[in-house]
mmCIF file of C-alpha atoms and ligand atoms in Angstrom:
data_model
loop_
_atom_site.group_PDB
_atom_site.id
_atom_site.type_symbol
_atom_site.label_atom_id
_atom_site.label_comp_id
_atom_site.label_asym_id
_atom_site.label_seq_id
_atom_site.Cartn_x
_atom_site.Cartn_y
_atom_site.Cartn_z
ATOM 1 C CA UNK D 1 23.516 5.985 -37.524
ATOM 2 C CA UNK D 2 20.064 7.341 -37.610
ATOM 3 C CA UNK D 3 18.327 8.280 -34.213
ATOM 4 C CA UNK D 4 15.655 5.789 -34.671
ATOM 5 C CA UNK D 5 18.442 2.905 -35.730
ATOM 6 C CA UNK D 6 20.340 4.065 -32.728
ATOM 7 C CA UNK D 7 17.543 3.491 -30.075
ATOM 8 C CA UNK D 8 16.789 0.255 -31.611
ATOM 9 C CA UNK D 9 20.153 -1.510 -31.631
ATOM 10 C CA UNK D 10 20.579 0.049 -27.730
ATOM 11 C CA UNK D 11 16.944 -1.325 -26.845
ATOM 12 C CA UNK D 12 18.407 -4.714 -28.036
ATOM 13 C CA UNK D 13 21.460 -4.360 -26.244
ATOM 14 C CA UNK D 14 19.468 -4.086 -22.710
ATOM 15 C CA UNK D 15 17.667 -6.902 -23.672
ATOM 16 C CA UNK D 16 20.318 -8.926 -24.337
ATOM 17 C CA UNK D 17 21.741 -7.890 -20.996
ATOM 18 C CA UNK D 18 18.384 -8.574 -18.987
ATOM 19 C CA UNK D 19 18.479 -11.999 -20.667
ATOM 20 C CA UNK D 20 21.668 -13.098 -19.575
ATOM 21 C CA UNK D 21 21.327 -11.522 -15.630
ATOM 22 C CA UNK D 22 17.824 -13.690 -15.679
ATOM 23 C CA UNK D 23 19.673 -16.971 -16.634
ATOM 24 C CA UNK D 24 22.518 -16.476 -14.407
ATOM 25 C CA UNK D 25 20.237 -15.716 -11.514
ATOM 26 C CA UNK D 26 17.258 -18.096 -12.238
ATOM 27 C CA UNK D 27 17.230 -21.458 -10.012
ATOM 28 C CA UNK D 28 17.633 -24.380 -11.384
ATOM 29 C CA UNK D 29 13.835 -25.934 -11.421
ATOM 30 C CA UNK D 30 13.806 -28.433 -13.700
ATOM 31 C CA UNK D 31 16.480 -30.823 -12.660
ATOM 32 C CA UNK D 32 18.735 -32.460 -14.928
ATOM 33 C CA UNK D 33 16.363 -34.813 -17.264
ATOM 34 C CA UNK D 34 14.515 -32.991 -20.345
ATOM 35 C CA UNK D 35 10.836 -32.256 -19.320
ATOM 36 C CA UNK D 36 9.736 -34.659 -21.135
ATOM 37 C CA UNK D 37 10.956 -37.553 -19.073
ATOM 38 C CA UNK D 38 8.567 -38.418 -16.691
ATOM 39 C CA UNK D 39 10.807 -38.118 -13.038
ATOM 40 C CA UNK D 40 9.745 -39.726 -9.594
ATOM 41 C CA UNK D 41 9.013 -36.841 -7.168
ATOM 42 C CA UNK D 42 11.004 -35.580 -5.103
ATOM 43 C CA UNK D 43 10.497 -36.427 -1.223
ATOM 44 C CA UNK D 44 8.382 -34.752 1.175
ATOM 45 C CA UNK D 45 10.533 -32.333 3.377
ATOM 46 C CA UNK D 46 10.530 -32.589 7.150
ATOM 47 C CA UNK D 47 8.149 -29.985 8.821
ATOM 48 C CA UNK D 48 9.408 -28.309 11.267
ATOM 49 C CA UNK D 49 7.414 -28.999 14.631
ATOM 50 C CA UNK D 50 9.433 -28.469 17.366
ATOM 51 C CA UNK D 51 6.754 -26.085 19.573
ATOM 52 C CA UNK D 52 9.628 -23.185 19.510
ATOM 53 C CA UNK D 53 7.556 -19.641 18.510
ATOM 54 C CA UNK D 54 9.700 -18.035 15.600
ATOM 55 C CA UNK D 55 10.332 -14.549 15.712
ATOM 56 C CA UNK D 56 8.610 -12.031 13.293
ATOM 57 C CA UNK D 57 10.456 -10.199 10.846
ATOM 58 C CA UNK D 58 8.047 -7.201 11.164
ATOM 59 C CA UNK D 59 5.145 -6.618 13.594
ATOM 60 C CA UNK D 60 2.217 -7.355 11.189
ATOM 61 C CA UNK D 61 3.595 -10.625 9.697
ATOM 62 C CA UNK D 62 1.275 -13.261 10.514
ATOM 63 C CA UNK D 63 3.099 -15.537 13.068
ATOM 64 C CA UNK D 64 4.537 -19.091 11.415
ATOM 65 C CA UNK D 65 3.383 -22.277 12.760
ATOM 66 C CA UNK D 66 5.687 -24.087 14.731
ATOM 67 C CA UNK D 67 3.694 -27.054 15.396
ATOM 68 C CA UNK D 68 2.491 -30.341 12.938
ATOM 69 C CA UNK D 69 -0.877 -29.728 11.219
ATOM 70 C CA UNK D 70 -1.028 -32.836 9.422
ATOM 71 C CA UNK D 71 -4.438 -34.416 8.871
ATOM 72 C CA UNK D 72 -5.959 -31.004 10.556
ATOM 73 C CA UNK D 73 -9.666 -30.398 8.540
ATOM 74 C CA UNK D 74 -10.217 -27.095 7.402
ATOM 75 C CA UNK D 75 -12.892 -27.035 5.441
ATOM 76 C CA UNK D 76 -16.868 -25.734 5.277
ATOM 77 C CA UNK D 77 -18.079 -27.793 8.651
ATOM 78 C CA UNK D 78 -14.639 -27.936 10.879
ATOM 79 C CA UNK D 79 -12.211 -25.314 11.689
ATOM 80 C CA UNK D 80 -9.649 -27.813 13.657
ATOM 81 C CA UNK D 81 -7.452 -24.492 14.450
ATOM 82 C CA UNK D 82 -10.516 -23.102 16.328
ATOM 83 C CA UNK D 83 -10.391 -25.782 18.603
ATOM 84 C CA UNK D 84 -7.117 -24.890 20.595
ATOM 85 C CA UNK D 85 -6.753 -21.202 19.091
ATOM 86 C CA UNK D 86 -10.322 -19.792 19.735
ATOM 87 C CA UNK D 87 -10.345 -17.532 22.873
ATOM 88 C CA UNK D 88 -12.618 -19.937 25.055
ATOM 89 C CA UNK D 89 -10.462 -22.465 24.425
ATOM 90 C CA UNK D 90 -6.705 -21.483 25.394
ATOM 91 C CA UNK D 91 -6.919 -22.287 28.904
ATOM 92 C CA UNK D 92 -6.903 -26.401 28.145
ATOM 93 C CA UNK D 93 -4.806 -26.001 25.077
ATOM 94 C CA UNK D 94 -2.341 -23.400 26.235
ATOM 95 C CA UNK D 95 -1.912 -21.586 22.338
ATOM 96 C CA UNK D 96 -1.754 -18.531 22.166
ATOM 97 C CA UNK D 97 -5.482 -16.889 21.261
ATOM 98 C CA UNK D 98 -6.337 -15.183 17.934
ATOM 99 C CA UNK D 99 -5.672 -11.552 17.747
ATOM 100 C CA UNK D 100 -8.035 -9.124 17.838
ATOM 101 C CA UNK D 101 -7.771 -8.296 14.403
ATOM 102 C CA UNK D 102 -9.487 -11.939 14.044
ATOM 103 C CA UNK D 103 -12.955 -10.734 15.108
ATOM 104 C CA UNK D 104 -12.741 -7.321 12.569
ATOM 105 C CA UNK D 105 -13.909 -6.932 9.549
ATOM 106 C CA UNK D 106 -12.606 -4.889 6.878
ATOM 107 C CA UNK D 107 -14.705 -2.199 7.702
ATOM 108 C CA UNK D 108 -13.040 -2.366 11.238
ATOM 109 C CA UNK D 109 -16.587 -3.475 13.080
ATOM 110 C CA UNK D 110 -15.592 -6.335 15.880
ATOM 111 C CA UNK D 111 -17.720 -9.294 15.896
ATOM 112 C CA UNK D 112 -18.403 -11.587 18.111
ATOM 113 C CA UNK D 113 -16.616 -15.178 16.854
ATOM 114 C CA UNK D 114 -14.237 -14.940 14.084
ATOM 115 C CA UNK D 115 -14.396 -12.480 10.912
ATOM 116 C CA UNK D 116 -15.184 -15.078 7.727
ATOM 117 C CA UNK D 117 -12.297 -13.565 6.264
ATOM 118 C CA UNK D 118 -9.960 -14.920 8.607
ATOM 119 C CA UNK D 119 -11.483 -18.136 8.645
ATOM 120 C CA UNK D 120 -8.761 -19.807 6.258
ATOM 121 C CA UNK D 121 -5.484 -19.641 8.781
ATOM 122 C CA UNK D 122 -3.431 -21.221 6.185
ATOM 123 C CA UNK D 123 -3.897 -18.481 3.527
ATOM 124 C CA UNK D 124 -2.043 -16.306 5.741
ATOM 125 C CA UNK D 125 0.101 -18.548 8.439
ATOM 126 C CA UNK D 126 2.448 -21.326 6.813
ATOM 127 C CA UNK D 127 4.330 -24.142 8.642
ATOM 128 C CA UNK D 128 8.065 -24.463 7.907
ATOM 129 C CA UNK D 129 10.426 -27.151 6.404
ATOM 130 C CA UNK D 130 13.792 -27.841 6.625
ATOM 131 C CA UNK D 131 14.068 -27.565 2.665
ATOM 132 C CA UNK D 132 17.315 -25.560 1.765
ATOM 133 C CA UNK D 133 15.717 -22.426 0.075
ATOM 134 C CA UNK D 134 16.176 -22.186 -4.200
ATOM 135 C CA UNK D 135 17.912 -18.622 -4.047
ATOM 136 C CA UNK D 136 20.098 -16.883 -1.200
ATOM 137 C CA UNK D 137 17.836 -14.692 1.430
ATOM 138 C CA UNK D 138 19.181 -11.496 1.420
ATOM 139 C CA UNK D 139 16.477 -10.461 4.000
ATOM 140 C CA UNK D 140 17.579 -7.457 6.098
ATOM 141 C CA UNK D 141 15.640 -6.926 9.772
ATOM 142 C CA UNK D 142 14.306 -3.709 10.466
ATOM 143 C CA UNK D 143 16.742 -3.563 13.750
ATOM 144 C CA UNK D 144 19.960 -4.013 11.539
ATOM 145 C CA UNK D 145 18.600 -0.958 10.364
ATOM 146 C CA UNK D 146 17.909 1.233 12.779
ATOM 147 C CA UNK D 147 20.176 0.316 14.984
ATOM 148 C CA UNK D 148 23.155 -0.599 13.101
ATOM 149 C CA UNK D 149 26.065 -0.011 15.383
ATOM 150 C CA UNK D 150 24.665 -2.967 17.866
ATOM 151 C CA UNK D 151 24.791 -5.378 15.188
ATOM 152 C CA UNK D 152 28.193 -7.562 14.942
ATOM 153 C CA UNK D 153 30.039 -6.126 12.006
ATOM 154 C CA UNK D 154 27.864 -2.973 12.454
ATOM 155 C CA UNK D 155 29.131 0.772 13.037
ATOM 156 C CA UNK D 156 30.321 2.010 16.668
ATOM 157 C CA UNK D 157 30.964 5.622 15.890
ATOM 158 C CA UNK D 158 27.733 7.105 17.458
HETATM 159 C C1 LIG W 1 -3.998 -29.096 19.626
HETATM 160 C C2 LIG W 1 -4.020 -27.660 19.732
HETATM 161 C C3 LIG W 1 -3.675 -26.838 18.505
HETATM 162 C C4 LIG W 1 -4.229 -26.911 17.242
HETATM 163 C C5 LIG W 1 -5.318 -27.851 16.750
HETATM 164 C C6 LIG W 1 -3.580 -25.885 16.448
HETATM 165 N N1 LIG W 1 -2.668 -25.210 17.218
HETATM 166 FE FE1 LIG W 1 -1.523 -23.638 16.642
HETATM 167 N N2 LIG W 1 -0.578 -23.624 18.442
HETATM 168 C C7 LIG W 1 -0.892 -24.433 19.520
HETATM 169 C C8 LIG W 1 0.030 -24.175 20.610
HETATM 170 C C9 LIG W 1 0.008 -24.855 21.980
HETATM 171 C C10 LIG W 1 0.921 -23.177 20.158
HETATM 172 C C11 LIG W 1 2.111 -22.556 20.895
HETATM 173 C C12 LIG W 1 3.400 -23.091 20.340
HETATM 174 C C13 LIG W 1 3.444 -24.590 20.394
HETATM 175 O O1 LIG W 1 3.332 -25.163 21.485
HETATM 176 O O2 LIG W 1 3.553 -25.204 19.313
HETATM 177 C C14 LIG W 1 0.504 -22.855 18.792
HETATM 178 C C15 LIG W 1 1.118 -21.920 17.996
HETATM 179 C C16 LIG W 1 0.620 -21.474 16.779
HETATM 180 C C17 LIG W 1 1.098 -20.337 16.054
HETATM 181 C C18 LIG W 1 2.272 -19.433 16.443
HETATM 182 C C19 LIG W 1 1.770 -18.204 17.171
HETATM 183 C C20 LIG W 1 2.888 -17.253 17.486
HETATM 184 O O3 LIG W 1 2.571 -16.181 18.047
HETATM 185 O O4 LIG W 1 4.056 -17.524 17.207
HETATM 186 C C21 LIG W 1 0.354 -20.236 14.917
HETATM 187 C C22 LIG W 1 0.477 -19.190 13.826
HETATM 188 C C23 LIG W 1 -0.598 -21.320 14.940
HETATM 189 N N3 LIG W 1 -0.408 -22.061 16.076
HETATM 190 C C24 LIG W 1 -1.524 -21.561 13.943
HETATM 191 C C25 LIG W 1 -2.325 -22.682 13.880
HETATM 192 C C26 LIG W 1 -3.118 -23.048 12.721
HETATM 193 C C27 LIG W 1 -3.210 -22.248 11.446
HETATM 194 C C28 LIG W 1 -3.753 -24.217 13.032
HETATM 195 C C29 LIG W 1 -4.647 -25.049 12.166
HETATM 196 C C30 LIG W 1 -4.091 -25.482 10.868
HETATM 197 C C31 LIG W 1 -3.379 -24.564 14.400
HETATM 198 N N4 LIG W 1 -2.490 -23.623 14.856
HETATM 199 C C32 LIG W 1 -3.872 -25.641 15.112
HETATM 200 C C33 LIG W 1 -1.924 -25.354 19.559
HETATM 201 C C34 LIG W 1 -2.694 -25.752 18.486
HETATM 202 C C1 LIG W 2 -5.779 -12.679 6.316
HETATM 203 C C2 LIG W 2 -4.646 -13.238 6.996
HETATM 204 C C3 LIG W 2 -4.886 -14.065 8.245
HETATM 205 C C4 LIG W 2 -5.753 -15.132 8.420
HETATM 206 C C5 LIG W 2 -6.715 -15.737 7.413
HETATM 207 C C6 LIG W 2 -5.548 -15.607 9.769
HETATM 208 N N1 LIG W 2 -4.567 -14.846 10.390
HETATM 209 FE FE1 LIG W 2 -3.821 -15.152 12.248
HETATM 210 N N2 LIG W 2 -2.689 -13.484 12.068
HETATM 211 C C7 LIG W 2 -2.566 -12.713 10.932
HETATM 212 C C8 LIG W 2 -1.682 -11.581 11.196
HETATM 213 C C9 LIG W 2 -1.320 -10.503 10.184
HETATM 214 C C10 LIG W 2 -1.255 -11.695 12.538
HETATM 215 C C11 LIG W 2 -0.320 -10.765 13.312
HETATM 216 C C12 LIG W 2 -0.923 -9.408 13.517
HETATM 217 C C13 LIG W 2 -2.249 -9.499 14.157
HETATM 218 O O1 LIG W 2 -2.365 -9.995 15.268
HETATM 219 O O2 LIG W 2 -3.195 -9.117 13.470
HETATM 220 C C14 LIG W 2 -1.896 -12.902 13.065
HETATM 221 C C15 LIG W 2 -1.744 -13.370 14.357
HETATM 222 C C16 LIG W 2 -2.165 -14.637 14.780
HETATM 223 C C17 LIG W 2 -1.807 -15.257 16.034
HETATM 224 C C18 LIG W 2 -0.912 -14.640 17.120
HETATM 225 C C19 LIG W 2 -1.780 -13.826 18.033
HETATM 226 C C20 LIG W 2 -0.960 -13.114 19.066
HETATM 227 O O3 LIG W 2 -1.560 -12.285 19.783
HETATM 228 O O4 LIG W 2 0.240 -13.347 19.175
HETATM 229 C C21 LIG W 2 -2.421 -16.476 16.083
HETATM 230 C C22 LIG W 2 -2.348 -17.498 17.190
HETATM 231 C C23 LIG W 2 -3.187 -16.614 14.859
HETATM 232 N N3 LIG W 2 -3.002 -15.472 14.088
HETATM 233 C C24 LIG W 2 -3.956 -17.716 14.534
HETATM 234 C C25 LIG W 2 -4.811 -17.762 13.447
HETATM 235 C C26 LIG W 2 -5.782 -18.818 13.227
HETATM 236 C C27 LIG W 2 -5.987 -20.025 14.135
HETATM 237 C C28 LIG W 2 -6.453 -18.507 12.073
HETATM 238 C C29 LIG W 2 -7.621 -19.234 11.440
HETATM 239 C C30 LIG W 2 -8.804 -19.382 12.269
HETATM 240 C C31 LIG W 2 -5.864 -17.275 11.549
HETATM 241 N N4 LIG W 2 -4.891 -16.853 12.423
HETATM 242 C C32 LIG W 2 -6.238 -16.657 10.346
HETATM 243 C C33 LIG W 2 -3.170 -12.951 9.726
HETATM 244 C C34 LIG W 2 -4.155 -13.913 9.503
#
């Protein structure tokens, strides 16, 4: 076979390969009626909202929220987060204030109330569900890594 030929039919071959890999590893979205059958949707899952802080999986991830937020305005005139998360008001509410970080902007200059692009909580801190996730989570923690040998299963030769 030419060289040219040659590189072709192998570029093929991969993908063919990457094709078949995507399909096997692909969730299922679309549920077992052709698209073009108009389907009820699918119920609302259960928030989670049982107070109980969830641990970070590194230090900068924005913290989840473990509490309801349903029917909370967030919009041009009302910041209903504010009202329990801004610093003069965690005494009544007991929630933990905004981080520093809240009152910087990107050029690193504190303000005094909160930096407008931190304004939208939700772009960056999400509730949870009890939906069962699409795909495994093969998520490894940064302590399984560094410190290996104290996790069950781990290695105990140091
Ligand atoms: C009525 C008061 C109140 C309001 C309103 C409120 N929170 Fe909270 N929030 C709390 C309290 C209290 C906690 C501590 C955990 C708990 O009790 O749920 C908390 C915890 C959190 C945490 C977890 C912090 C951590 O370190 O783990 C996040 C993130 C958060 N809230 C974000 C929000 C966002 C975003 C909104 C608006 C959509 C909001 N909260 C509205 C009271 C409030
Ligand atoms: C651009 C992303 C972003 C936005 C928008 C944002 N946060 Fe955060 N938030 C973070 C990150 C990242 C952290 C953790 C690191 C840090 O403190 O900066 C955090 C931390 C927090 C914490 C925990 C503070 C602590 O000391 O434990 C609370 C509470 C919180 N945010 C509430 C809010 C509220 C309320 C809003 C809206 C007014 C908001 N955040 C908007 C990214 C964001």
């Amino acid at each position: 076979m030419r060289p040219r030929l040659l590189l072709g039919a192998m570029a093929g071959m991969a993908c063919l390969a990457a094709g078949t890999l995507l399909a096997q590893d692909a969730p299922r979205l679309r549920g077992p009626e052709p698209f073009t059958v108009e389907q009820p949707a699918p119920p609302m899952q259960r928030a989670i909202t049982n107070d109980v802080r969830v641990r970070r999986n590194y230090p900068d991830q924005p913290p989840l929220i473990p509490h309801s937020i349903e029917g909370y305005a967030l919009d041009l005139h009302a910041n209903k987060c504010m009202s329990c998360h801004a610093r003069r008001f965690t005494e009544q509410s007991q929630a933990p204030m905004i981080s520093v970080t809240h009152y910087q902007d990107r050029e690193g200059n504190t303000l005094g109330g909160l930096a407008p692009r931190r304004y939208s909580c939700l772009a960056c801190h999400v509730p949870q569900t009890e939906a069962r996730p699409l795909v495994e989570n093969r998520f490894v923690d940064m302590d399984a890594l560094t410190e290996p040998e104290r996790q069950p299963g781990g290695r105990s030769n140091r």
